[in-house]
Tab-separated table of C-alpha atoms in Angstrom:
chain	number	residue	atom	x	y	z
A	1	MET	CA	0.000	0.000	0.000
A	2	ASN	CA	2.891	2.353	0.656
A	3	GLY	CA	4.254	1.712	-2.791
A	4	SER	CA	1.665	3.680	-4.838
A	5	LEU	CA	1.768	7.407	-5.377
A	6	TRP	CA	-1.831	8.087	-4.483
A	7	GLU	CA	-3.913	6.417	-1.763
A	8	TRP	CA	-7.471	7.722	-1.255
A	9	GLN	CA	-7.450	6.477	2.306
A	10	PHE	CA	-4.933	9.176	3.262
A	11	VAL	CA	-6.999	11.826	1.543
A	12	TRP	CA	-9.944	11.027	3.846
A	13	GLU	CA	-7.622	10.920	6.821
A	14	ALA	CA	-6.030	14.280	6.029
A	15	LEU	CA	-9.263	16.052	5.087
A	16	PRO	CA	-10.673	16.769	8.576
A	17	ILE	CA	-7.244	17.797	9.882
A	18	LEU	CA	-6.681	20.225	7.033
A	19	LEU	CA	-10.215	21.598	7.147
A	20	LEU	CA	-9.869	22.270	10.841
A	21	ALA	CA	-6.581	24.149	10.337
A	22	PHE	CA	-8.176	25.963	7.398
A	23	VAL	CA	-11.135	27.192	9.438
A	24	LYS	CA	-9.273	27.876	12.660
A	25	VAL	CA	-6.209	29.607	11.246
A	26	THR	CA	-6.194	30.324	7.498
A	27	LEU	CA	-9.722	31.713	7.416
A	28	VAL	CA	-9.434	33.604	10.709
A	29	VAL	CA	-6.144	35.244	9.701
A	30	THR	CA	-7.537	36.161	6.281
A	31	LEU	CA	-10.763	37.652	7.641
A	32	LEU	CA	-9.207	39.589	10.531
A	33	GLY	CA	-6.170	40.583	8.455
A	34	SER	CA	-8.461	41.855	5.693
A	35	ALA	CA	-10.544	43.835	8.160
A	36	ILE	CA	-7.421	45.521	9.551
A	37	ALA	CA	-6.056	46.124	6.029
A	38	ALA	CA	-9.335	47.584	4.762
A	39	VAL	CA	-9.713	50.054	7.629
A	40	LEU	CA	-6.040	50.957	7.996
A	41	GLY	CA	-5.621	51.250	4.226
A	42	LEU	CA	-8.476	53.764	4.070
A	43	LEU	CA	-7.010	55.771	6.954
A	44	ILE	CA	-3.627	55.835	5.201
A	45	ALA	CA	-5.197	56.981	1.925
A	46	VAL	CA	-7.201	59.750	3.596
A	47	ALA	CA	-4.248	60.871	5.724
A	48	ARG	CA	-1.927	61.042	2.715
A	49	ARG	CA	-4.433	63.240	0.979
A	50	SER	CA	-5.441	65.544	3.810
A	51	ALA	CA	-2.602	65.580	6.371
A	52	PRO	CA	-0.054	68.410	6.317
A	53	GLY	CA	2.908	67.860	3.977
A	54	PRO	CA	5.532	66.550	6.431
A	55	ILE	CA	3.145	64.035	8.025
A	56	ALA	CA	1.992	62.830	4.603
A	57	ALA	CA	5.656	62.417	3.586
A	58	VAL	CA	6.414	60.311	6.663
A	59	ILE	CA	3.381	58.110	5.989
A	60	THR	CA	4.470	57.702	2.353
A	61	PHE	CA	7.959	56.644	3.472
A	62	ILE	CA	6.594	54.046	5.897
A	63	VAL	CA	4.156	52.731	3.294
A	64	ASN	CA	6.926	52.331	0.717
A	65	PHE	CA	9.201	50.642	3.252
A	66	ILE	CA	6.540	48.061	4.075
A	67	ARG	CA	5.657	47.465	0.426
A	68	MET	CA	9.266	47.062	-0.630
A	69	THR	CA	10.166	44.380	1.932
A	70	PRO	CA	9.004	40.738	1.749
A	71	ILE	CA	6.200	39.721	4.067
A	72	VAL	CA	8.244	36.747	5.319
A	73	VAL	CA	10.959	39.137	6.539
A	74	GLN	CA	8.313	41.186	8.322
A	75	LEU	CA	6.814	38.061	9.904
A	76	LEU	CA	10.198	36.841	11.112
A	77	PHE	CA	11.121	40.305	12.381
A	78	VAL	CA	8.035	40.677	14.593
A	79	TYR	CA	8.257	37.016	15.654
A	80	TYR	CA	11.685	37.587	17.192
A	81	ALA	CA	10.975	41.178	18.293
A	82	PHE	CA	7.740	40.422	20.184
A	83	THR	CA	8.375	37.026	21.714
A	84	GLY	CA	5.544	37.198	24.229
A	85	VAL	CA	2.785	37.620	21.663
A	86	PRO	CA	1.084	34.533	20.165
A	87	PRO	CA	2.446	34.047	16.606
A	88	VAL	CA	-1.037	33.886	15.110
A	89	THR	CA	-1.843	37.328	16.539
A	90	LEU	CA	1.401	38.689	15.093
A	91	GLY	CA	0.486	37.086	11.777
A	92	ILE	CA	-2.900	38.814	11.683
A	93	ILE	CA	-1.314	42.186	12.466
A	94	VAL	CA	1.515	41.798	9.937
A	95	PHE	CA	-0.870	40.681	7.186
A	96	GLY	CA	-3.217	43.531	8.110
A	97	ILE	CA	-0.500	46.199	7.951
A	98	HIS	CA	1.249	44.753	4.908
A	99	TYR	CA	-1.918	44.591	2.853
A	100	ALA	CA	-3.103	47.964	4.184
A	101	THR	CA	-0.244	49.559	2.262
A	102	TYR	CA	-1.482	47.944	-0.938
A	103	MET	CA	-5.123	48.692	-0.264
A	104	ALA	CA	-4.192	52.330	0.466
A	105	GLU	CA	-3.098	52.608	-3.171
A	106	VAL	CA	-6.417	51.171	-4.314
A	107	TYR	CA	-8.314	53.647	-2.152
A	108	ARG	CA	-6.107	56.472	-3.414
A	109	ALA	CA	-7.045	55.646	-6.990
A	110	GLY	CA	-10.705	55.465	-5.947
A	111	ILE	CA	-10.521	58.828	-4.195
A	112	ASP	CA	-8.749	60.404	-7.168
A	113	ALA	CA	-11.504	59.083	-9.418
A	114	VAL	CA	-14.180	61.096	-7.584
A	115	PRO	CA	-14.808	64.068	-9.899
A	116	VAL	CA	-13.539	67.434	-8.707
A	117	GLY	CA	-17.099	68.749	-9.043
A	118	GLN	CA	-18.100	66.604	-6.070
A	119	TRP	CA	-15.535	68.346	-3.880
A	120	GLU	CA	-16.707	71.698	-5.191
A	121	ALA	CA	-20.311	70.876	-4.370
A	122	THR	CA	-19.338	70.056	-0.775
A	123	THR	CA	-17.584	73.424	-0.533
A	124	ALA	CA	-20.589	75.205	-2.012
A	125	LEU	CA	-22.736	73.515	0.653
A	126	SER	CA	-20.266	74.454	3.421
A	127	MET	CA	-19.895	70.810	4.396
A	128	SER	CA	-17.233	69.999	6.982
A	129	ARG	CA	-14.112	68.082	5.940
A	130	ARG	CA	-15.227	65.131	8.010
A	131	ARG	CA	-18.699	65.022	6.519
A	132	THR	CA	-17.282	65.529	3.019
A	133	TRP	CA	-15.125	62.422	3.423
A	134	MET	CA	-17.708	60.284	5.172
A	135	ALA	CA	-20.851	61.153	3.234
A	136	VAL	CA	-19.573	61.975	-0.241
A	137	ILE	CA	-15.996	61.013	-1.099
A	138	VAL	CA	-15.513	57.654	0.641
A	139	PRO	CA	-18.871	56.137	-0.405
A	140	GLN	CA	-18.167	57.047	-4.028
A	141	ALA	CA	-14.526	55.951	-3.862
A	142	LEU	CA	-15.530	52.583	-2.360
A	143	ARG	CA	-17.684	51.665	-5.320
A	144	SER	CA	-14.755	51.577	-7.682
A	145	THR	CA	-12.366	50.028	-5.149
A	146	ILE	CA	-14.317	47.046	-3.777
A	147	PRO	CA	-13.363	44.671	-6.645
A	148	SER	CA	-9.649	45.496	-6.332
A	149	LEU	CA	-9.810	45.198	-2.558
A	150	GLY	CA	-11.383	41.771	-3.011
A	151	ASN	CA	-8.479	40.712	-5.186
A	152	TYR	CA	-6.060	41.691	-2.420
A	153	VAL	CA	-8.092	39.634	0.051
A	154	ILE	CA	-7.592	36.608	-2.213
A	155	ALA	CA	-3.882	37.433	-2.488
A	156	MET	CA	-3.600	37.625	1.298
A	157	PHE	CA	-5.470	34.327	1.590
A	158	LYS	CA	-2.908	32.679	-0.668
A	159	ASP	CA	-0.059	34.271	1.325
A	160	THR	CA	-1.175	32.711	4.620
A	161	PRO	CA	1.192	29.693	4.228
A	162	PHE	CA	4.051	32.126	4.942
A	163	LEU	CA	2.840	31.870	8.530
A	164	LEU	CA	4.581	28.528	8.771
A	165	ALA	CA	7.811	30.521	8.994
A	166	ILE	CA	6.728	31.668	12.435
A	167	THR	CA	5.452	28.264	13.694
A	168	VAL	CA	1.756	28.906	13.064
A	169	VAL	CA	-0.008	25.697	12.082
A	170	GLU	CA	-2.158	26.936	9.235
A	171	MET	CA	-3.438	24.527	6.579
A	172	VAL	CA	-0.181	23.988	4.640
A	173	ARG	CA	1.821	23.463	7.825
A	174	ALA	CA	-0.882	21.009	8.954
A	175	ALA	CA	-0.426	19.159	5.648
A	176	GLN	CA	3.303	19.054	6.181
A	177	LEU	CA	2.878	17.658	9.694
A	178	PHE	CA	0.400	15.090	8.371
A	179	GLY	CA	2.973	14.088	5.764
A	180	ALA	CA	5.746	13.838	8.336
A	181	ALA	CA	3.623	11.561	10.514
A	182	THR	CA	2.323	9.293	7.717
A	183	PHE	CA	4.974	9.690	5.001
A	184	ARG	CA	2.072	10.635	2.673
A	185	TYR	CA	2.928	14.169	1.490
A	186	THR	CA	1.363	13.964	-1.973
A	187	GLU	CA	-2.218	13.503	-0.766
A	188	ALA	CA	-1.864	16.138	1.962
A	189	PHE	CA	-0.398	18.919	-0.234
A	190	THR	CA	-2.701	18.158	-3.157
A	191	LEU	CA	-5.655	18.374	-0.841
A	192	ALA	CA	-4.389	21.688	0.606
A	193	GLY	CA	-4.080	23.097	-2.922
A	194	ILE	CA	-7.577	21.952	-3.832
A	195	ILE	CA	-9.056	23.536	-0.699
A	196	PHE	CA	-7.345	26.841	-1.618
A	197	LEU	CA	-8.746	26.611	-5.132
A	198	ILE	CA	-12.258	25.764	-3.984
A	199	ALA	CA	-12.240	28.741	-1.604
A	200	SER	CA	-10.605	31.308	-3.964
A	201	TYR	CA	-12.377	30.659	-7.212
A	202	PRO	CA	-15.976	31.303	-6.119
A	203	THR	CA	-14.750	34.349	-4.206
A	204	SER	CA	-13.237	35.820	-7.353
A	205	LEU	CA	-16.464	35.130	-9.258
A	206	LEU	CA	-18.388	36.869	-6.489
A	207	ILE	CA	-16.102	39.905	-6.753
A	208	GLY	CA	-16.706	40.050	-10.497
A	209	ARG	CA	-20.465	40.062	-9.938
A	210	LEU	CA	-20.146	42.689	-7.216
A	211	GLU	CA	-18.221	44.876	-9.642
A	212	LYS	CA	-21.118	44.778	-12.089
A	213	ARG	CA	-23.725	45.424	-9.423
A	214	LEU	CA	-21.896	48.396	-7.952
A	215	ALA	CA	-21.637	50.342	-11.197
A	216	TYR	CA	-23.988	53.356	-11.168
A	217	LYS	CA	-26.995	52.464	-13.256
B	1	MET	CA	-9.762	99.736	-14.161
B	2	THR	CA	-10.417	102.365	-16.783
B	3	PRO	CA	-13.643	104.197	-15.983
B	4	SER	CA	-16.284	103.471	-18.560
B	5	PRO	CA	-19.098	105.893	-19.348
B	6	THR	CA	-21.449	104.022	-17.051
B	7	GLN	CA	-19.015	103.703	-14.189
B	8	HIS	CA	-20.721	106.466	-12.187
B	9	GLU	CA	-23.440	103.917	-11.444
B	10	ASP	CA	-21.151	102.264	-8.932
B	11	PRO	CA	-21.898	104.322	-5.851
B	12	THR	CA	-18.856	103.047	-3.994
B	13	ALA	CA	-16.323	103.798	-6.691
B	14	SER	CA	-14.887	106.850	-4.963
B	15	GLU	CA	-15.020	105.509	-1.437
B	16	PRO	CA	-11.714	104.758	0.280
B	17	SER	CA	-11.249	101.106	1.064
B	18	THR	CA	-10.889	100.216	4.701
B	19	HIS	CA	-11.611	96.442	4.786
B	20	THR	CA	-12.235	96.677	8.486
B	21	GLY	CA	-15.823	96.651	9.639
B	22	ALA	CA	-18.686	97.149	7.262
B	23	ILE	CA	-18.413	99.168	4.123
B	24	THR	CA	-21.528	101.109	3.400
B	25	LEU	CA	-22.878	102.773	0.347
B	26	PRO	CA	-23.628	106.512	0.630
B	27	ASN	CA	-27.270	105.748	1.459
B	28	GLY	CA	-26.235	103.612	4.417
B	29	GLU	CA	-26.695	100.318	2.614
B	30	ILE	CA	-24.128	97.523	2.878
B	31	PRO	CA	-23.498	95.865	-0.490
B	32	ALA	CA	-24.005	92.119	-0.842
B	33	ILE	CA	-20.738	91.651	-2.731
B	34	ARG	CA	-17.845	93.986	-3.204
B	35	PHE	CA	-14.678	93.273	-5.196
B	36	ASP	CA	-11.877	95.573	-4.209
B	37	GLY	CA	-8.745	95.483	-6.332
B	38	VAL	CA	-9.103	91.746	-6.907
B	39	GLY	CA	-6.392	90.037	-8.930
B	40	LYS	CA	-6.302	86.368	-9.886
B	41	ARG	CA	-3.590	84.541	-11.774
B	42	PHE	CA	-3.228	80.923	-12.769
B	43	GLY	CA	0.517	80.555	-13.083
B	44	ASP	CA	1.597	83.286	-15.479
B	45	HIS	CA	-1.861	83.731	-16.881
B	46	VAL	CA	-3.589	86.794	-15.434
B	47	VAL	CA	-7.334	86.159	-15.330
B	48	LEU	CA	-8.439	89.151	-13.280
B	49	ASP	CA	-6.445	92.279	-12.657
B	50	ASN	CA	-7.399	94.945	-10.107
B	51	LEU	CA	-11.094	94.258	-10.485
B	52	ASN	CA	-13.546	96.501	-8.653
B	53	PHE	CA	-17.300	96.177	-8.594
B	54	THR	CA	-20.218	96.141	-6.219
B	55	VAL	CA	-23.409	94.101	-6.169
B	56	ARG	CA	-26.251	95.487	-4.080
B	57	LYS	CA	-28.489	93.261	-2.011
B	58	GLY	CA	-31.266	91.816	-4.100
B	59	ASP	CA	-29.495	92.671	-7.345
B	60	ARG	CA	-29.603	90.178	-10.213
B	61	VAL	CA	-26.361	90.705	-12.019
B	62	THR	CA	-25.467	88.851	-15.190
B	63	LEU	CA	-21.856	88.597	-16.253
B	64	ILE	CA	-21.400	88.305	-19.995
B	65	GLY	CA	-18.352	88.228	-22.200
B	66	PRO	CA	-16.267	85.933	-24.348
B	67	SER	CA	-15.025	82.700	-22.802
B	68	GLY	CA	-11.811	83.150	-20.913
B	69	SER	CA	-12.837	86.652	-19.849
B	70	GLY	CA	-12.873	85.695	-16.167
B	71	LYS	CA	-16.639	85.510	-15.522
B	72	THR	CA	-16.658	82.014	-14.070
B	73	THR	CA	-13.541	82.818	-12.035
B	74	ILE	CA	-15.499	85.603	-10.345
B	75	LEU	CA	-18.203	83.161	-9.235
B	76	ARG	CA	-15.582	80.673	-8.077
B	77	LEU	CA	-13.851	83.377	-6.045
B	78	VAL	CA	-17.118	84.290	-4.333
B	79	MET	CA	-17.773	80.597	-3.572
B	80	THR	CA	-14.160	80.297	-2.250
B	81	LEU	CA	-13.433	77.543	-4.772
B	82	GLU	CA	-10.511	79.724	-5.789
B	83	GLU	CA	-8.690	82.355	-3.805
B	84	ALA	CA	-7.638	85.729	-5.142
B	85	ASN	CA	-3.947	86.585	-5.312
B	86	GLU	CA	-4.570	90.261	-4.629
B	87	GLY	CA	-7.296	92.484	-3.261
B	88	PHE	CA	-10.329	91.810	-1.134
B	89	ILE	CA	-13.801	90.393	-1.550
B	90	LEU	CA	-16.405	91.584	0.938
B	91	ILE	CA	-19.674	89.772	1.501
B	92	ASP	CA	-22.249	91.873	3.322
B	93	GLY	CA	-19.369	94.146	4.349
B	94	LYS	CA	-17.266	91.341	5.816
B	95	PRO	CA	-14.039	90.086	4.260
B	96	LEU	CA	-14.426	86.657	2.642
B	97	THR	CA	-10.974	85.063	2.531
B	98	HIS	CA	-8.436	87.808	3.281
B	99	GLU	CA	-8.412	91.014	5.283
B	100	LEU	CA	-6.117	93.968	5.652
B	101	ARG	CA	-4.329	94.056	8.983
B	102	GLY	CA	-2.132	97.109	9.208
B	103	GLU	CA	-0.527	97.147	5.799
B	104	LYS	CA	-0.642	93.403	5.307
B	105	ARG	CA	-3.115	91.268	3.416
B	106	VAL	CA	-3.667	88.262	5.661
B	107	PRO	CA	-5.665	85.082	5.008
B	108	LEU	CA	-8.620	84.443	7.272
B	109	LYS	CA	-9.175	81.255	9.224
B	110	GLU	CA	-10.958	78.273	7.722
B	111	LYS	CA	-13.680	78.650	10.361
B	112	HIS	CA	-14.414	82.203	9.268
B	113	LYS	CA	-14.503	81.192	5.615
B	114	ASN	CA	-16.904	78.417	6.442
B	115	GLU	CA	-19.263	80.827	8.199
B	116	MET	CA	-19.143	83.093	5.158
B	117	ARG	CA	-19.780	80.196	2.761
B	118	LYS	CA	-23.029	79.324	4.487
B	119	ARG	CA	-24.511	82.562	3.148
B	120	ILE	CA	-23.653	81.704	-0.451
B	121	GLY	CA	-25.056	78.995	-2.708
B	122	MET	CA	-23.950	77.850	-6.129
B	123	VAL	CA	-25.461	75.915	-9.012
B	124	PHE	CA	-22.929	74.356	-11.363
B	125	GLN	CA	-22.870	73.715	-15.074
B	126	GLN	CA	-22.428	69.969	-14.437
B	127	PHE	CA	-25.013	69.845	-11.556
B	128	ASN	CA	-22.581	68.029	-9.237
B	129	LEU	CA	-25.295	66.140	-7.395
B	130	PHE	CA	-24.020	63.392	-5.099
B	131	PRO	CA	-24.690	60.131	-7.008
B	132	ASN	CA	-24.468	58.043	-3.817
B	133	MET	CA	-27.488	59.802	-2.322
B	134	THR	CA	-31.123	59.999	-3.312
B	135	VAL	CA	-32.607	63.290	-4.464
B	136	ILE	CA	-34.008	64.121	-1.029
B	137	GLU	CA	-30.769	63.114	0.699
B	138	ASN	CA	-28.909	65.485	-1.609
B	139	ILE	CA	-31.218	68.317	-0.616
B	140	ILE	CA	-31.254	67.763	3.149
B	141	GLU	CA	-27.558	66.894	3.553
B	142	ALA	CA	-26.285	70.408	4.221
B	143	PRO	CA	-29.369	71.770	6.037
B	144	VAL	CA	-29.157	68.868	8.518
B	145	HIS	CA	-25.390	68.514	8.900
B	146	VAL	CA	-24.261	72.103	8.372
B	147	LEU	CA	-27.135	74.226	9.650
B	148	GLY	CA	-28.330	71.705	12.231
B	149	ILE	CA	-31.953	71.748	11.106
B	150	PRO	CA	-33.884	68.756	12.512
B	151	LYS	CA	-34.281	66.062	9.881
B	152	PRO	CA	-38.116	66.005	9.716
B	153	LYS	CA	-38.162	69.756	9.209
B	154	ALA	CA	-35.450	69.580	6.555
B	155	ILE	CA	-37.387	66.849	4.722
B	156	GLU	CA	-40.557	68.909	4.824
B	157	ARG	CA	-38.726	71.904	3.354
B	158	ALA	CA	-37.020	69.694	0.750
B	159	ARG	CA	-40.417	68.401	-0.389
B	160	GLU	CA	-41.664	71.979	-0.768
B	161	LEU	CA	-38.608	72.794	-2.853
B	162	LEU	CA	-39.093	69.712	-5.018
B	163	GLU	CA	-42.669	70.840	-5.584
B	164	GLN	CA	-41.343	74.259	-6.523
B	165	VAL	CA	-38.933	72.857	-9.110
B	166	GLY	CA	-41.630	70.565	-10.501
B	167	LEU	CA	-40.253	67.226	-9.285
B	168	PRO	CA	-42.532	66.276	-6.375
B	169	ASP	CA	-42.386	62.558	-7.212
B	170	LYS	CA	-38.594	62.248	-7.545
B	171	ALA	CA	-37.649	62.461	-3.854
B	172	ASP	CA	-36.423	58.882	-3.648
B	173	ALA	CA	-34.875	58.674	-7.103
B	174	HIS	CA	-31.118	58.597	-7.585
B	175	PRO	CA	-29.573	61.419	-9.605
B	176	THR	CA	-28.403	59.005	-12.306
B	177	GLN	CA	-32.043	58.050	-12.954
B	178	LEU	CA	-32.898	61.662	-13.824
B	179	SER	CA	-32.450	63.605	-17.052
B	180	GLY	CA	-30.000	66.505	-17.170
B	181	GLY	CA	-32.766	69.062	-16.816
B	182	GLN	CA	-34.221	67.222	-13.830
B	183	GLN	CA	-30.803	66.944	-12.196
B	184	GLN	CA	-30.243	70.657	-12.587
B	185	ARG	CA	-33.633	71.368	-11.010
B	186	VAL	CA	-32.649	69.208	-8.034
B	187	ALA	CA	-29.341	71.100	-7.841
B	188	ILE	CA	-31.265	74.370	-7.705
B	189	ALA	CA	-33.478	72.968	-4.917
B	190	ARG	CA	-30.362	71.799	-3.061
B	191	ALA	CA	-28.805	75.268	-3.243
B	192	LEU	CA	-32.046	76.962	-2.159
B	193	ALA	CA	-32.456	74.597	0.819
B	194	MET	CA	-29.570	76.443	2.470
B	195	ASP	CA	-31.497	79.732	2.180
B	196	PRO	CA	-28.505	81.541	0.711
B	197	GLU	CA	-28.309	85.321	0.644
B	198	ILE	CA	-26.328	85.072	-2.566
B	199	LEU	CA	-26.970	82.548	-5.325
B	200	LEU	CA	-24.286	81.951	-7.932
B	201	LEU	CA	-25.383	80.435	-11.237
B	202	ASP	CA	-22.509	79.185	-13.368
B	203	GLU	CA	-23.703	78.472	-16.917
B	204	VAL	CA	-26.487	76.357	-15.497
B	205	THR	CA	-28.023	75.526	-18.872
B	206	SER	CA	-24.866	74.961	-20.910
B	207	ALA	CA	-24.791	71.200	-20.342
B	208	LEU	CA	-28.500	70.725	-21.066
B	209	ASP	CA	-30.320	69.594	-24.165
B	210	PRO	CA	-31.938	72.594	-25.853
B	211	GLU	CA	-35.481	71.359	-25.189
B	212	VAL	CA	-35.055	71.389	-21.402
B	213	VAL	CA	-33.253	74.722	-21.103
B	214	GLY	CA	-36.600	76.499	-20.870
B	215	GLU	CA	-37.863	74.573	-17.837
B	216	VAL	CA	-34.684	75.279	-15.847
B	217	LEU	CA	-34.716	78.960	-16.740
B	218	GLY	CA	-38.405	79.135	-15.859
B	219	ILE	CA	-37.657	77.893	-12.354
B	220	LEU	CA	-34.868	80.423	-11.908
B	221	ARG	CA	-37.181	83.155	-13.147
B	222	ASP	CA	-39.655	82.153	-10.420
B	223	VAL	CA	-36.905	82.167	-7.816
B	224	ALA	CA	-35.905	85.651	-8.931
B	225	HIS	CA	-39.487	86.883	-8.702
B	226	ASN	CA	-40.439	85.197	-5.441
B	227	THR	CA	-37.347	85.771	-3.302
B	228	ASP	CA	-34.970	88.623	-2.613
B	229	VAL	CA	-31.842	86.501	-3.045
B	230	THR	CA	-28.928	88.302	-4.645
B	231	MET	CA	-27.978	86.567	-7.873
B	232	LEU	CA	-24.738	86.533	-9.764
B	233	ILE	CA	-25.263	84.828	-13.091
B	234	VAL	CA	-22.899	83.662	-15.793
B	235	THR	CA	-24.878	82.638	-18.854
B	236	HIS	CA	-24.915	82.545	-22.616
B	237	GLU	CA	-28.701	82.834	-22.625
B	238	MET	CA	-29.121	86.512	-23.371
B	239	GLN	CA	-32.904	86.268	-23.247
B	240	PHE	CA	-32.654	84.906	-19.709
B	241	ALA	CA	-30.230	87.674	-18.747
B	242	ARG	CA	-32.715	90.160	-20.083
B	243	GLU	CA	-35.692	88.719	-18.211
B	244	VAL	CA	-34.094	88.027	-14.863
B	245	SER	CA	-31.274	90.462	-14.295
B	246	ASN	CA	-31.455	94.164	-13.535
B	247	ARG	CA	-27.812	94.742	-14.319
B	248	VAL	CA	-25.405	93.315	-16.865
B	249	LEU	CA	-21.627	93.502	-16.686
B	250	MET	CA	-19.734	92.953	-19.914
B	251	PHE	CA	-16.290	91.442	-19.292
B	252	ASP	CA	-13.323	91.121	-21.521
B	253	GLY	CA	-9.756	90.300	-20.554
B	254	GLY	CA	-10.613	90.277	-16.844
B	255	GLN	CA	-11.972	93.814	-16.917
B	256	ILE	CA	-15.466	95.276	-16.924
B	257	VAL	CA	-15.762	96.784	-20.375
B	258	GLU	CA	-19.262	98.096	-20.007
B	259	GLU	CA	-22.210	97.819	-17.683
B	260	GLY	CA	-25.816	98.806	-17.578
B	261	SER	CA	-29.378	97.600	-17.395
B	262	PRO	CA	-30.081	94.715	-19.766
B	263	ASP	CA	-32.232	96.957	-21.965
B	264	GLU	CA	-29.532	99.605	-22.273
B	265	LEU	CA	-26.734	97.187	-22.828
B	266	PHE	CA	-28.427	94.828	-25.238
B	267	SER	CA	-30.206	97.445	-27.351
B	268	ASN	CA	-27.640	100.177	-27.270
B	269	PRO	CA	-24.148	98.917	-26.470
B	270	GLN	CA	-21.591	101.704	-26.283
B	271	GLU	CA	-18.387	99.729	-26.579
B	272	GLN	CA	-17.162	98.032	-29.709
B	273	ARG	CA	-16.173	94.924	-27.778
B	274	THR	CA	-19.710	94.614	-26.376
B	275	ARG	CA	-21.187	95.036	-29.844
B	276	ASP	CA	-18.854	92.369	-31.235
B	277	PHE	CA	-19.726	89.957	-28.437
B	278	LEU	CA	-23.472	90.527	-28.697
B	279	SER	CA	-23.514	90.148	-32.457
B	280	ALA	CA	-21.720	86.843	-32.026
B	281	VAL	CA	-24.128	85.367	-29.458
B	282	LEU	CA	-27.512	86.880	-30.315
């Protein structure tokens, strides 16, 4: 039985283990990381546009620094810098901040796409800066950004295996451990890939449909 | 500015400028708008140079002139969408964006500018309605969040205004579901909901199909007849200028070339440049 390349028995054995790791770690990190990235990214985009020059320049520098360094380096850095914090928490924060810098660019493009006449109308109506952002600019910017943000969520989802660098047992690490215990790596990694595919593909279709629905009729 | 034959009509022309406190006309009246030595450049391009003029409260002043003559810039300066490089703009006797302190021209605080803005409304060529809000949300946004009017009261007033502009059944529509003419009527209602003392109309019919121009102008004619709002109008519709305004300023090269009542100016222009312009548009 150990001689063949593929044994279904190990697929059924690995499935519950991988699904559990998927739900408990991969999905949780992706959802919480995305939430942090979406909110922080918007704050970065708004701050870069409305903060005084020097502050905006500092934010731009930090954003570029984060974007220009690999996420694995960032994960390893915080793992050794903050030893008391659970690695999965660090992972969520690092993914959140890392992807916030990318989402900030998406928001920036969305904000820039709001016609200048909209800003002028808010001035003509004496609207406050805060209200202008919250009631007019952000809602309009979001429409054009949601599909691109969704694509970054999928990208983050596929990046979660990097967490194995900091000892987090997400789905791929669980597959590796399963393989180490049973000497059946092929089934475990294939299954992990298929679970990623099954989760990503419908999500990308959903984003495509959302894009169509959000266009102003 | 070179004095034109009709310049004596400006009762403040000879008054010294003080910029502090209210500036009154000889009869004790404070003008709605006063431009005092206003200059505006975009880079090297001088749009307005040492411009002086006064608009009295309740006046309906139409600015005419070839494109690029600075008419729209004047409206945008009053709405604080642009800021002048020189001189002072006074609204109801109070400085709008800059004041003279000692010998220095100093910018005023954002808070002051915001207070001044509340007294001024503007309707744009491209309507600029908020597409993420319904018609009624567009109209009540500023009354509720800027003036602090309770929402039910603001909605009631918005419905009256929609009635007035002939769109009583469009309250819950989105701007993108409306025609250009309908959108512009909503934009007029939105501006009026703030009860402005000054209403700026920037080529409000230029983006409209010819067949709906009439309905928009009709509404503005009603507004002119039923309220005492001061209007500053930039338009290419000379018939509208004639019906609504009591004063026409002809601009060219950032200067007032000629001014007068619409009847005087349209039937008997004194300046060659006015005659050339009118023969081109009429």
